[in-house]
C-alpha cells in the first residue's frame, strides 16, 4: 500500500532507511526541523540545517522515488534561548519559498516554560502573516497534557490561523479529543516506550474515526523505527479494516493536509 | 468508525500480550522491592502514580488508557496567561 510518513527526521537516518521505506510503499514524507541532540552554537548552524532540509535531503529521497517535504523553525528545546530563536525566526523567510517547504514546524513546547511560549507565539505570528501551514510538537510524558492544552490556548488566540491549516502532533489518549474538537489536524506518533504503539493508535482511530488523523514514525536519533507506519497498516488489516479506510489514514489524509500548502504540487 | 473485532476475538488475540505485560509489571515491582532502600522507593511519587494507575486498570472501561495517561500527567491550569492573549 502507498503511504506517506508525515513526520520523520531523515537527517538522522541512513540511506538504507529510505530504501526500506520505499520497498514498504512510502511515496512521500515530511521532515520537520527539530533538535539535533545538542544545542547549536549559533543561528548560522540553523542556516546550514535549513539548506540540508531543502537542498540535500530531497535529492537523497528522490533516489528511492520518495518525495521529500520539510518544515522550518527553531525547535521548542532550543527556543528556551529567546535571543537565538529570534535570529533564527528572522532567517526563515529566506527559505520559505523553496519548493519542498510545507510551512512552519515543528514548533511547540518542551517543558512548558514562558520562554518556549513566547517563541511559539512568535512562530505563529510568522505563519499567520505569511499564510503558512503549521506543524506542532507537543511535549513528552508528564508534560504532554498541560503543554497540549497551553498550545491549544495559544492557537485560539491567533485567530488568523485557520484550524484546518494546523496539525497538532504526538497526540495520545488524553490529548486527541481536545485537538480534534478544536478543529485541528491531529498526528499520532508510533514511537517505542514514550508515545503510541500501532495497537493503541488503531484503538484511537476506531474511537475517533479517520477524519483529520495522521500517523507518523517520527524516526529520529533516538530509539525509533522508520518502518512504524507499515506496522500500523498491518495492525489495521489484521483487525479487519478495509484497504480504503487504511489508505485514508496513511496516504489520503497527509496528502490532503499537504495540499493546503500553495507550493505543494500533486505530482513532482 | 466501528471497531471490527468482537470482544471474544480481541480477548483471544491480546490475552497473551496482556498476561506478559502484567507479569512484567509484577517483576518490575519485585525488583524495586528487593533493592536496597526499598522502603524509601515506595514513598517516591512515581510509585504513588504506579499504584494509582494499577487501581485504574481495575475500574470500569473503556477509557482506562486515557485515565492512566492522566495519572502520569502534570495538571493543566486554565488560568495561565498566554503571551499572545490580548
Ligand atoms: Zn519530530
Short mmCIF file of C-alpha atoms and ligand atoms in Angstrom, two decimals:
data_model
loop_
_atom_site.label_atom_id
_atom_site.label_comp_id
_atom_site.label_asym_id
_atom_site.label_seq_id
_atom_site.Cartn_x
_atom_site.Cartn_y
_atom_site.Cartn_z
CA UNK A 1 0.00 0.00 0.00
CA UNK A 2 1.24 3.52 -0.85
CA UNK A 3 1.81 5.61 2.25
CA UNK A 4 3.15 8.98 3.36
CA UNK A 5 5.12 9.41 6.59
CA UNK A 6 4.21 12.99 7.59
CA UNK A 7 6.76 13.29 10.41
CA UNK A 8 10.18 11.70 10.17
CA UNK A 9 13.68 13.10 10.77
CA UNK A 10 15.63 11.69 7.85
CA UNK A 11 18.78 13.71 8.64
CA UNK A 12 19.32 11.21 11.45
CA UNK A 13 18.56 8.11 9.34
CA UNK A 14 20.69 6.08 6.97
CA UNK A 15 20.18 5.99 3.24
CA UNK A 16 19.24 2.32 3.76
CA UNK A 17 16.15 3.55 5.63
CA UNK A 18 14.98 5.42 2.52
CA UNK A 19 15.38 2.18 0.59
CA UNK A 20 13.46 0.08 3.13
CA UNK A 21 10.69 2.68 3.32
CA UNK A 22 10.40 2.74 -0.48
CA UNK A 23 10.14 -1.07 -0.52
CA UNK A 24 7.32 -0.84 2.04
CA UNK A 25 5.32 1.63 -0.09
CA UNK A 26 6.47 5.05 1.12
CA UNK A 27 5.93 7.60 -1.68
CA UNK A 28 6.43 10.84 0.25
CA UNK A 29 7.45 12.12 3.67
CA UNK A 30 7.76 15.38 5.54
CA UNK A 31 10.61 16.28 7.82
CA UNK A 32 10.07 18.92 10.50
CA UNK A 33 13.04 20.95 11.76
CA UNK A 34 13.99 19.66 15.22
CA UNK A 35 16.65 19.41 17.89
CA UNK A 36 19.97 17.94 16.76
CA UNK A 37 20.69 16.06 20.00
CA UNK A 38 22.80 19.00 21.21
CA UNK A 39 22.20 22.76 21.37
CA UNK A 40 23.57 24.53 18.29
CA UNK A 41 26.03 27.35 18.88
CA UNK A 42 24.63 29.99 16.55
CA UNK A 43 21.96 30.91 14.01
CA UNK A 44 24.43 30.00 11.26
CA UNK A 45 24.15 26.35 12.25
CA UNK A 46 20.41 26.59 11.54
CA UNK A 47 21.11 28.13 8.14
CA UNK A 48 23.15 25.04 7.23
CA UNK A 49 20.42 22.79 8.65
CA UNK A 50 17.74 24.54 6.56
CA UNK A 51 19.93 24.03 3.48
CA UNK A 52 20.22 20.34 4.36
CA UNK A 53 16.41 20.09 4.63
CA UNK A 54 15.69 21.99 1.42
CA UNK A 55 18.62 21.00 -0.82
CA UNK A 56 20.29 17.76 0.19
CA UNK A 57 17.57 15.54 1.71
CA UNK A 58 15.14 15.94 -1.24
CA UNK A 59 17.88 14.57 -3.52
CA UNK A 60 18.66 11.65 -1.22
CA UNK A 61 14.96 10.77 -1.04
CA UNK A 62 14.46 11.11 -4.81
CA UNK A 63 16.98 8.30 -5.40
CA UNK A 64 14.31 5.99 -4.00
CA UNK A 65 11.31 7.63 -5.62
CA UNK A 66 10.26 9.29 -2.36
CA UNK A 67 9.13 12.91 -2.39
CA UNK A 68 10.71 14.89 0.46
CA UNK A 69 8.95 17.85 2.09
CA UNK A 70 10.02 19.80 5.16
CA UNK A 71 9.01 22.33 7.81
CA UNK A 72 11.20 25.13 9.19
CA UNK A 73 11.56 26.62 12.68
CA UNK A 74 13.70 26.61 15.80
CA UNK A 75 12.55 23.65 17.91
CA UNK A 76 10.92 24.02 21.33
CA UNK A 77 14.00 22.85 23.22
CA UNK A 78 16.35 25.47 21.78
CA UNK A 79 13.54 28.05 21.92
CA UNK A 80 14.44 28.50 25.59
CA UNK A 81 17.17 30.82 24.22
CA UNK A 82 14.95 33.71 23.11
CA UNK A 83 17.71 35.77 21.50
CA UNK A 84 18.96 32.88 19.35
CA UNK A 85 15.37 31.97 18.47
CA UNK A 86 14.63 35.46 17.20
CA UNK A 87 17.72 35.36 14.96
CA UNK A 88 16.57 32.03 13.52
CA UNK A 89 12.96 33.17 13.03
CA UNK A 90 14.24 36.26 11.19
CA UNK A 91 16.15 33.97 8.79
CA UNK A 92 13.25 31.58 8.00
CA UNK A 93 11.58 33.76 5.32
CA UNK A 94 14.68 33.38 3.10
CA UNK A 95 13.89 29.66 2.88
CA UNK A 96 10.09 29.65 2.97
CA UNK A 97 9.57 29.82 -0.78
CA UNK A 98 11.74 26.81 -1.55
CA UNK A 99 9.62 24.19 -3.35
CA UNK A 100 9.70 21.41 -0.72
CA UNK A 101 8.83 23.63 2.28
CA UNK A 102 5.32 22.96 3.64
CA UNK A 103 5.32 25.58 6.40
CA UNK A 104 6.44 26.33 9.96
CA UNK A 105 7.26 23.39 12.23
CA UNK A 106 7.69 21.50 14.40
CA UNK A 107 7.16 24.37 16.81
CA UNK A 108 5.66 23.79 20.23
CA UNK A 109 6.55 23.35 23.85
CA UNK A 110 9.07 21.12 25.59
CA UNK A 111 8.97 21.91 29.31
CA UNK A 112 6.05 24.36 29.05
CA UNK A 113 8.16 27.41 30.05
CA UNK A 114 7.33 31.11 29.48
CA UNK A 115 10.26 31.46 27.01
CA UNK A 116 9.06 28.49 24.97
CA UNK A 117 5.55 30.00 24.91
CA UNK A 118 6.89 33.37 23.76
CA UNK A 119 8.81 31.82 20.86
CA UNK A 120 5.89 29.56 19.98
CA UNK A 121 3.67 32.65 19.60
CA UNK A 122 6.32 34.44 17.53
CA UNK A 123 6.41 31.46 15.15
CA UNK A 124 2.58 31.57 14.95
CA UNK A 125 2.82 35.25 14.09
CA UNK A 126 5.24 34.45 11.23
CA UNK A 127 2.99 31.64 9.97
CA UNK A 128 -0.14 33.79 10.13
CA UNK A 129 1.47 36.76 8.39
CA UNK A 130 2.76 34.54 5.55
CA UNK A 131 -0.31 32.29 5.39
CA UNK A 132 1.78 29.16 6.08
CA UNK A 133 0.73 25.75 7.36
CA UNK A 134 1.87 24.89 10.90
CA UNK A 135 3.08 21.60 12.38
CA UNK A 136 3.17 21.43 16.18
CA UNK A 137 5.20 19.27 18.57
CA UNK A 138 3.52 18.55 21.89
CA UNK A 139 5.72 17.76 24.93
CA UNK A 140 6.65 14.31 26.16
CA UNK A 141 5.39 12.22 29.06
CA UNK A 142 4.14 14.09 32.14
CA UNK A 143 4.34 17.46 30.34
CA UNK A 144 2.16 16.45 27.38
CA UNK A 145 -1.31 17.07 28.79
CA UNK A 146 -0.58 20.52 30.23
CA UNK A 147 1.55 21.51 27.20
CA UNK A 148 -1.07 20.44 24.68
CA UNK A 149 -3.76 22.45 26.47
CA UNK A 150 -1.45 25.50 26.60
CA UNK A 151 -0.73 25.14 22.87
CA UNK A 152 -4.45 24.98 22.09
CA UNK A 153 -4.98 28.16 24.14
CA UNK A 154 -2.26 30.00 22.20
CA UNK A 155 -3.59 28.77 18.85
CA UNK A 156 -7.06 30.03 19.74
CA UNK A 157 -5.61 33.48 20.40
CA UNK A 158 -4.06 33.59 16.89
CA UNK A 159 -7.37 33.96 15.05
CA UNK A 160 -5.73 34.44 11.62
CA UNK A 161 -4.65 30.77 11.61
CA UNK A 162 -7.46 28.52 10.40
CA UNK A 163 -7.63 25.25 12.36
CA UNK A 164 -7.60 23.15 9.19
CA UNK A 165 -4.16 24.59 8.32
CA UNK A 166 -2.60 23.41 11.57
CA UNK A 167 -1.57 19.90 12.69
CA UNK A 168 -1.01 19.22 16.39
CA UNK A 169 1.25 16.18 16.65
CA UNK A 170 2.23 13.43 19.11
CA UNK A 171 -1.35 13.05 20.36
CA UNK A 172 -2.22 10.23 22.75
CA UNK A 173 -5.32 9.02 24.59
CA UNK A 174 -5.54 12.04 26.90
CA UNK A 175 -4.98 14.77 24.28
CA UNK A 176 -6.53 13.58 21.00
CA UNK A 177 -10.10 14.67 21.76
CA UNK A 178 -9.03 18.19 22.76
CA UNK A 179 -7.16 18.58 19.46
CA UNK A 180 -9.88 17.17 17.20
CA UNK A 181 -12.70 19.02 18.97
CA UNK A 182 -10.87 22.31 18.34
CA UNK A 183 -10.84 21.53 14.58
CA UNK A 184 -7.12 20.88 14.06
CA UNK A 185 -5.43 18.05 12.21
CA UNK A 186 -4.07 15.57 14.70
CA UNK A 187 -0.90 13.49 14.43
CA UNK A 188 -0.17 10.26 16.27
CA UNK A 189 3.45 9.17 16.63
CA UNK A 190 4.31 5.48 16.67
CA UNK A 191 7.30 5.53 18.95
CA UNK A 192 8.52 2.77 21.24
CA UNK A 193 8.06 3.32 25.00
CA UNK A 194 7.25 7.04 25.15
CA UNK A 195 4.42 7.57 22.65
CA UNK A 196 1.84 5.40 20.83
CA UNK A 197 2.06 1.82 19.60
CA UNK A 198 0.37 0.66 16.36
CA UNK A 199 -2.20 -1.13 18.56
CA UNK A 200 -3.08 1.94 20.59
CA UNK A 201 -3.16 4.15 17.50
CA UNK A 202 -5.60 1.74 15.89
CA UNK A 203 -7.73 1.92 19.06
CA UNK A 204 -7.79 5.71 18.75
CA UNK A 205 -8.72 5.53 15.05
CA UNK A 206 -11.57 3.16 15.97
CA UNK A 207 -12.69 5.53 18.72
CA UNK A 208 -12.39 8.89 16.95
CA UNK A 209 -12.73 7.97 13.25
CA UNK A 210 -10.36 8.68 10.37
CA UNK A 211 -11.06 12.37 9.72
CA UNK A 212 -8.10 14.74 10.24
CA UNK A 213 -5.94 11.98 11.73
CA UNK A 214 -2.33 11.41 10.60
CA UNK A 215 0.07 8.68 11.68
CA UNK A 216 3.85 9.01 11.65
CA UNK A 217 7.02 7.29 12.81
CA UNK A 218 8.94 10.41 13.92
CA UNK A 219 12.05 8.33 13.19
CA UNK A 220 14.99 10.26 14.60
CA UNK A 221 18.24 9.84 16.58
CA UNK A 222 16.52 8.11 19.48
CA UNK A 223 15.14 4.58 19.61
CA UNK A 224 12.52 4.78 16.85
CA UNK A 225 11.51 2.82 13.80
CA UNK A 226 11.19 4.34 10.31
CA UNK A 227 9.01 1.33 9.41
CA UNK A 228 6.37 2.15 12.02
CA UNK A 229 3.66 3.26 9.57
CA UNK A 230 3.70 -0.11 7.73
CA UNK A 231 3.28 -1.74 11.17
CA UNK A 232 0.10 0.27 11.70
CA UNK A 233 -1.14 -0.76 8.24
CA UNK A 234 -0.66 -4.41 9.25
CA UNK A 235 -2.39 -3.95 12.62
CA UNK A 236 -5.40 -2.29 10.96
CA UNK A 237 -5.60 -5.07 8.34
CA UNK A 238 -5.43 -7.79 10.99
CA UNK A 239 -8.31 -6.14 12.80
CA UNK A 240 -10.45 -6.29 9.68
CA UNK A 241 -10.33 -2.70 8.43
CA UNK A 242 -10.71 -2.24 4.68
CA UNK A 243 -7.95 -1.03 2.38
CA UNK A 244 -9.79 2.24 1.67
CA UNK A 245 -10.06 3.09 5.35
CA UNK A 246 -6.39 2.32 5.95
CA UNK A 247 -5.32 4.26 2.88
CA UNK A 248 -7.28 7.29 4.05
CA UNK A 249 -5.23 7.42 7.26
CA UNK A 250 -1.78 6.65 5.87
CA UNK A 251 -1.99 8.34 2.45
CA UNK A 252 -5.04 10.46 1.67
CA UNK A 253 -5.11 12.44 4.94
CA UNK A 254 -1.47 13.60 4.81
CA UNK A 255 -1.90 14.29 1.08
CA UNK A 256 -4.96 16.46 1.76
CA UNK A 257 -3.19 18.34 4.56
CA UNK A 258 -0.04 18.95 2.45
CA UNK A 259 -2.26 20.10 -0.47
CA UNK A 260 -3.27 23.13 1.57
CA UNK A 261 0.25 24.49 1.07
CA UNK A 262 0.34 26.68 -2.06
CA UNK A 263 3.77 25.28 -3.03
CA UNK A 264 2.64 21.64 -2.89
CA UNK A 265 2.10 20.01 -6.27
CA UNK A 266 0.17 16.75 -6.54
CA UNK A 267 2.82 15.35 -8.90
CA UNK A 268 6.54 16.01 -8.75
CA UNK B 1 -15.51 4.20 12.74
CA UNK B 2 -16.56 0.99 14.40
CA UNK B 3 -14.17 -1.49 15.93
CA UNK B 4 -14.22 -4.58 13.71
CA UNK B 5 -13.05 -7.09 16.33
CA UNK B 6 -15.58 -8.80 18.57
CA UNK B 7 -14.77 -8.81 22.28
CA UNK B 8 -14.04 -12.54 22.09
CA UNK B 9 -11.60 -12.11 19.17
CA UNK B 10 -9.92 -9.18 20.93
CA UNK B 11 -9.51 -11.33 24.05
CA UNK B 12 -8.14 -14.23 22.02
CA UNK B 13 -5.69 -12.00 20.20
CA UNK B 14 -4.43 -9.87 23.08
CA UNK B 15 -4.62 -12.30 26.02
CA UNK B 16 -1.02 -13.50 25.90
CA UNK B 17 0.32 -9.98 25.35
CA UNK B 18 -1.72 -8.70 28.31
CA UNK B 19 -0.61 -11.59 30.51
CA UNK B 20 3.01 -10.91 29.57
CA UNK B 21 2.76 -7.20 30.38
CA UNK B 22 1.13 -7.83 33.75
CA UNK B 23 3.86 -10.28 34.72
CA UNK B 24 6.48 -7.74 33.58
CA UNK B 25 4.90 -5.14 35.87
CA UNK B 26 4.86 -7.61 38.77
CA UNK B 27 8.53 -8.44 38.19
CA UNK B 28 9.47 -4.76 37.92
CA UNK B 29 7.77 -4.06 41.26
CA UNK B 30 9.52 -7.10 42.83
CA UNK B 31 12.89 -5.80 41.58
CA UNK B 32 12.26 -2.45 43.27
CA UNK B 33 11.27 -4.26 46.50
CA UNK B 34 14.40 -6.41 46.52
CA UNK B 35 16.79 -3.48 46.17
CA UNK B 36 18.48 -1.55 48.98
CA UNK B 37 16.34 1.41 50.03
CA UNK B 38 13.05 -0.21 49.05
CA UNK B 39 11.19 1.49 51.90
CA UNK B 40 12.15 4.93 50.58
CA UNK B 41 11.38 3.97 46.96
CA UNK B 42 7.84 3.05 47.94
CA UNK B 43 7.33 6.69 49.01
CA UNK B 44 8.63 8.01 45.67
CA UNK B 45 5.89 10.00 43.85
CA UNK B 46 6.38 7.75 40.81
CA UNK B 47 5.48 4.70 42.92
CA UNK B 48 2.35 6.52 44.05
CA UNK B 49 1.48 7.08 40.37
CA UNK B 50 2.12 3.42 39.56
CA UNK B 51 -0.21 2.28 42.35
CA UNK B 52 -2.90 4.71 41.23
CA UNK B 53 -2.56 3.57 37.61
CA UNK B 54 -2.87 -0.09 38.61
CA UNK B 55 -6.07 0.76 40.53
CA UNK B 56 -7.34 2.44 37.36
CA UNK B 57 -6.93 -0.81 35.44
CA UNK B 58 -9.41 -2.46 37.80
CA UNK B 59 -12.03 0.24 37.19
CA UNK B 60 -14.73 0.27 34.53
CA UNK B 61 -13.83 0.83 30.89
CA UNK B 62 -13.49 1.91 28.22
CA UNK B 63 -11.34 4.97 28.88
CA UNK B 64 -8.78 3.24 31.10
CA UNK B 65 -5.86 4.21 28.85
CA UNK B 66 -6.87 7.87 28.99
CA UNK B 67 -7.31 7.72 32.78
CA UNK B 68 -3.87 6.12 33.20
CA UNK B 69 -2.34 8.83 31.00
CA UNK B 70 -3.85 11.49 33.28
CA UNK B 71 -2.43 9.75 36.37
CA UNK B 72 1.05 10.29 34.87
CA UNK B 73 0.37 13.91 33.77
CA UNK B 74 1.09 17.32 35.31
CA UNK B 75 -2.31 19.06 35.66
CA UNK B 76 -3.28 21.93 33.35
CA UNK B 77 -4.29 25.26 34.87
CA UNK B 78 -6.66 27.21 32.63
CA UNK B 79 -5.80 30.41 34.50
CA UNK B 80 -2.36 30.74 32.89
CA UNK B 81 -1.66 33.83 30.71
CA UNK B 82 -0.62 33.03 27.13
CA UNK B 83 1.90 35.54 25.72
CA UNK B 84 -0.38 36.32 22.77
CA UNK B 85 -3.57 36.93 24.75
CA UNK B 86 -4.87 40.41 24.16
ZN1 LIG C 1 9.81 15.40 15.46
#
